[in-house]
Each structure stands twice: as C-alpha cells, then as structure tokens.
Amino acid sequence: GTTGQPKGVMISHNALADYTVGVLAKTSIAESQTFGLVSTIAADVGYTVIYAAFCTGGNLHVIAKEDILNVQKLEAFNLDCLKMTPSHWKALQGENYSYVPNKTLILGGEPFSKEVLKLLKESRVSCDVYNHYGPTETTIGKLIKKIDLKDTDQEITLGQPIGNNHVYVLDQLLQLCQQVFEV
C-alpha cells in the first residue's frame, strides 16, 4: 500500500460484482473487445480489465513485465481498453508519438495531474479517457469521471460513484457535511 506496509484486503464477491456492473455501466468499456493487463495480477489496478474482459466476452492480453513500457509491443496487441496509472501512461509517450488504446483509457491508482491532461489534449487522443478513484478497501474504486478533452479549463474531479454506492463528506468529528454526487 501507499504506507509502505503491505496489507491484505478482504473483498466480497458481491462487492466485486457490484463494481464490475457499475464500471461497465458508467464507461465505454463494454464496447471493447481487446483488453490489456499491464499491471501485476496482485494489484487491483488490473482487475478492471480482467473482469471487464470476462464479463463482455473480450480477449484479455496479459502483457509481460518486460513489455509494459514497449509501445511497439503494446501496439501489436491492437488493444481497445487499458487501465493504468497516469505515470505509466505518461512513460509511454514520446516526442513524436502518443500511445493510447483504440476505445477506452482508464487512469487510476494515483492522482490525475494537469500535466497528464495537457499531454492528452496535445496528443489529440480520440479514445474515451476516465479518471478512476478509490482505495482498494472500497473494491478497486468507487468514483469515475469521463474526461472532456475539449474543455481547456476543466477541473479534474474524482467523479461520481459507480454501482450501488454513495459518497458522503464528513467533518473532523465524522458528522455528515453533505451527500456528494460528484467529488
């Protein structure tokens, strides 16, 4: 985890099913046929593409560790959907090229920076791009936001809850401040 102390998190089947149905409903993932797993199977960042591929009948390509930064190898898979950290996506960009999947790019696991947004806009990305947020304890993630790459003044929010979930903002005494529809 981010604390440097590994931890195990128990996730129920119901929570995983709710997550998968929710993320499929709030994104364009279901339109994809080829999915790329570019993270370790031990981390939840890759579960989005694993379960989406299983539930949609798509093809899941498990990319070898030594190839996850190799744009030519990734391009050879002709991927429709990828989920990765913003820094991983940024590492795939070059001076004369920009790598994105054909249909859906989901960025999560770390903050979605203005710099990444600027690179996406400059690259004239044509796929759908989403900011995805949520700690592992919430079952992969619970908030998602489709990024409007035409909006030059866009604030990068965490998005709206997916599945059967709600978000609440609490004060320092854990008292309800408000129910949130977009964070």
GROMACS .gro file of C-alpha atoms in nm:
model
  183
    1GLY     CA    1   0.000   0.000   0.000
    2THR     CA    2   0.089   0.366  -0.006
    3THR     CA    3   0.205   0.342   0.355
    4GLY     CA    4   0.482   0.105   0.254
    5GLN     CA    5   0.328  -0.160   0.476
    6PRO     CA    6   0.172  -0.442   0.269
    7LYS     CA    7  -0.180  -0.527   0.375
    8GLY     CA    8  -0.437  -0.780   0.272
    9VAL     CA    9  -0.786  -0.657   0.197
   10MET     CA   10  -1.082  -0.894   0.202
   11ILE     CA   11  -1.316  -0.820  -0.089
   12SER     CA   12  -1.651  -0.996  -0.116
   13HIS     CA   13  -1.788  -1.145  -0.436
   14ASN     CA   14  -2.092  -0.917  -0.408
   15ALA     CA   15  -1.872  -0.608  -0.392
   16LEU     CA   16  -1.672  -0.721  -0.695
   17ALA     CA   17  -1.989  -0.795  -0.892
   18ASP     CA   18  -2.128  -0.451  -0.797
   19TYR     CA   19  -1.803  -0.286  -0.903
   20THR     CA   20  -1.793  -0.466  -1.238
   21VAL     CA   21  -2.157  -0.390  -1.325
   22GLY     CA   22  -2.109  -0.030  -1.212
   23VAL     CA   23  -1.792   0.036  -1.411
   24LEU     CA   24  -1.940  -0.124  -1.723
   25ALA     CA   25  -2.247   0.100  -1.690
   26LYS     CA   26  -2.054   0.427  -1.637
   27THR     CA   27  -1.786   0.381  -1.906
   28SER     CA   28  -1.744   0.273  -2.267
   29ILE     CA   29  -1.556  -0.042  -2.161
   30ALA     CA   30  -1.833  -0.272  -2.283
   31GLU     CA   31  -1.763  -0.159  -2.641
   32SER     CA   32  -1.413  -0.307  -2.620
   33GLN     CA   33  -1.309  -0.647  -2.748
   34THR     CA   34  -0.938  -0.650  -2.660
   35PHE     CA   35  -0.812  -0.565  -2.313
   36GLY     CA   36  -0.454  -0.526  -2.194
   37LEU     CA   37  -0.336  -0.614  -1.845
   38VAL     CA   38  -0.021  -0.408  -1.782
   39SER     CA   39  -0.002  -0.440  -1.404
   40THR     CA   40   0.072  -0.726  -1.174
   41ILE     CA   41  -0.221  -0.955  -1.111
   42ALA     CA   42  -0.155  -0.898  -0.739
   43ALA     CA   43  -0.266  -0.532  -0.763
   44ASP     CA   44  -0.626  -0.424  -0.805
   45VAL     CA   45  -0.545  -0.168  -1.078
   46GLY     CA   46  -0.565  -0.450  -1.334
   47TYR     CA   47  -0.887  -0.607  -1.210
   48THR     CA   48  -1.091  -0.355  -1.406
   49VAL     CA   49  -0.976  -0.501  -1.738
   50ILE     CA   50  -0.971  -0.860  -1.614
   51TYR     CA   51  -1.335  -0.864  -1.507
   52ALA     CA   52  -1.449  -0.644  -1.795
   53ALA     CA   53  -1.295  -0.890  -2.042
   54PHE     CA   54  -1.458  -1.186  -1.867
   55CYS     CA   55  -1.800  -1.020  -1.848
   56THR     CA   56  -1.807  -0.892  -2.206
   57GLY     CA   57  -1.653  -1.195  -2.376
   58GLY     CA   58  -1.350  -0.991  -2.478
   59ASN     CA   59  -0.991  -1.103  -2.521
   60LEU     CA   60  -0.754  -1.036  -2.232
   61HIS     CA   61  -0.388  -0.992  -2.319
   62VAL     CA   62  -0.158  -1.033  -2.020
   63ILE     CA   63   0.141  -0.819  -2.112
   64ALA     CA   64   0.480  -0.945  -1.997
   65LYS     CA   65   0.655  -0.729  -1.738
   66GLU     CA   66   0.941  -0.653  -1.974
   67ASP     CA   67   0.695  -0.527  -2.240
   68ILE     CA   68   0.470  -0.292  -2.040
   69LEU     CA   69   0.677   0.011  -2.146
   70ASN     CA   70   0.734  -0.108  -2.503
   71VAL     CA   71   0.496   0.090  -2.725
   72GLN     CA   72   0.561  -0.129  -3.031
   73LYS     CA   73   0.467  -0.444  -2.838
   74LEU     CA   74   0.154  -0.279  -2.699
   75GLU     CA   75   0.053  -0.158  -3.045
   76ALA     CA   76   0.089  -0.513  -3.179
   77PHE     CA   77  -0.193  -0.626  -2.949
   78ASN     CA   78  -0.431  -0.368  -3.103
   79LEU     CA   79  -0.585  -0.302  -2.760
   80ASP     CA   80  -0.928  -0.144  -2.722
   81CYS     CA   81  -0.907  -0.091  -2.345
   82LEU     CA   82  -0.630  -0.027  -2.094
   83LYS     CA   83  -0.629   0.071  -1.730
   84MET     CA   84  -0.306   0.204  -1.585
   85THR     CA   85  -0.164   0.472  -1.362
   86PRO     CA   86  -0.122   0.820  -1.510
   87SER     CA   87   0.256   0.795  -1.466
   88HIS     CA   88   0.263   0.465  -1.659
   89TRP     CA   89   0.064   0.623  -1.944
   90LYS     CA   90   0.295   0.926  -1.939
   91ALA     CA   91   0.600   0.696  -1.968
   92LEU     CA   92   0.456   0.556  -2.293
   93GLN     CA   93   0.450   0.897  -2.461
   94GLY     CA   94   0.730   1.016  -2.684
   95GLU     CA   95   0.828   1.329  -2.864
   96ASN     CA   96   0.683   1.209  -3.194
   97TYR     CA   97   0.411   0.971  -3.082
   98SER     CA   98   0.136   0.921  -2.829
   99TYR     CA   99   0.013   0.578  -2.731
  100VAL     CA  100  -0.350   0.518  -2.639
  101PRO     CA  101  -0.581   0.219  -2.680
  102ASN     CA  102  -0.845   0.224  -2.953
  103LYS     CA  103  -1.153   0.291  -2.738
  104THR     CA  104  -1.106   0.333  -2.364
  105LEU     CA  105  -0.824   0.454  -2.139
  106ILE     CA  106  -0.884   0.443  -1.765
  107LEU     CA  107  -0.630   0.618  -1.545
  108GLY     CA  108  -0.625   0.541  -1.174
  109GLY     CA  109  -0.414   0.442  -0.880
  110GLU     CA  110  -0.262   0.788  -0.841
  111PRO     CA  111  -0.368   1.150  -0.898
  112PHE     CA  112  -0.467   1.258  -1.249
  113SER     CA  113  -0.246   1.564  -1.295
  114LYS     CA  114  -0.295   1.874  -1.507
  115GLU     CA  115   0.025   1.770  -1.687
  116VAL     CA  116  -0.133   1.440  -1.796
  117LEU     CA  117  -0.446   1.627  -1.905
  118LYS     CA  118  -0.231   1.864  -2.111
  119LEU     CA  119  -0.047   1.572  -2.277
  120LEU     CA  120  -0.377   1.404  -2.360
  121LYS     CA  121  -0.512   1.723  -2.517
  122GLU     CA  122  -0.192   1.790  -2.713
  123SER     CA  123  -0.191   1.431  -2.841
  124ARG     CA  124  -0.542   1.470  -2.982
  125VAL     CA  125  -0.647   1.147  -2.817
  126SER     CA  126  -0.961   1.003  -2.976
  127CYS     CA  127  -1.048   0.733  -2.723
  128ASP     CA  128  -1.262   0.787  -2.412
  129VAL     CA  129  -1.050   0.877  -2.110
  130TYR     CA  130  -1.161   0.831  -1.747
  131ASN     CA  131  -1.025   0.931  -1.410
  132HIS     CA  132  -1.089   0.641  -1.170
  133TYR     CA  133  -1.050   0.665  -0.796
  134GLY     CA  134  -1.098   0.459  -0.487
  135PRO     CA  135  -0.884   0.281  -0.234
  136THR     CA  136  -0.854  -0.097  -0.250
  137GLU     CA  137  -1.076  -0.127   0.056
  138THR     CA  138  -1.370   0.000  -0.150
  139THR     CA  139  -1.323  -0.278  -0.407
  140ILE     CA  140  -1.091  -0.136  -0.672
  141GLY     CA  141  -1.257   0.203  -0.699
  142LYS     CA  142  -1.589   0.373  -0.644
  143LEU     CA  143  -1.564   0.702  -0.832
  144ILE     CA  144  -1.526   0.763  -1.204
  145LYS     CA  145  -1.517   1.072  -1.423
  146LYS     CA  146  -1.513   1.087  -1.802
  147ILE     CA  147  -1.258   1.349  -1.905
  148ASP     CA  148  -1.373   1.606  -2.160
  149LEU     CA  149  -1.060   1.661  -2.365
  150LYS     CA  150  -1.218   1.960  -2.541
  151ASP     CA  151  -1.268   2.153  -2.216
  152THR     CA  152  -0.949   2.352  -2.168
  153ASP     CA  153  -1.042   2.481  -1.821
  154GLN     CA  154  -1.169   2.151  -1.684
  155GLU     CA  155  -1.119   2.070  -1.319
  156ILE     CA  156  -1.013   1.710  -1.276
  157THR     CA  157  -1.261   1.576  -1.025
  158LEU     CA  158  -1.280   1.226  -0.885
  159GLY     CA  159  -1.620   1.180  -1.044
  160GLN     CA  160  -1.941   1.009  -0.948
  161PRO     CA  161  -2.000   0.689  -0.753
  162ILE     CA  162  -2.043   0.372  -0.956
  163GLY     CA  163  -2.265   0.076  -0.880
  164ASN     CA  164  -2.481   0.079  -0.569
  165ASN     CA  165  -2.266   0.330  -0.387
  166HIS     CA  166  -2.287   0.677  -0.240
  167VAL     CA  167  -2.021   0.922  -0.128
  168TYR     CA  168  -2.052   1.130   0.185
  169VAL     CA  169  -1.829   1.413   0.304
  170LEU     CA  170  -1.771   1.408   0.680
  171ASP     CA  171  -1.624   1.673   0.904
  172GLN     CA  172  -1.342   1.618   1.155
  173LEU     CA  173  -1.598   1.483   1.406
  174LEU     CA  174  -1.724   1.236   1.144
  175GLN     CA  175  -2.051   1.427   1.112
  176LEU     CA  176  -2.221   1.440   0.775
  177CYS     CA  177  -2.147   1.760   0.584
  178GLN     CA  178  -2.333   1.667   0.270
  179GLN     CA  179  -2.408   1.387   0.030
  180VAL     CA  180  -2.189   1.425  -0.275
  181PHE     CA  181  -2.293   1.348  -0.631
  182GLU     CA  182  -1.958   1.442  -0.784
  183VAL     CA  183  -1.632   1.476  -0.594
   0.00000   0.00000   0.00000
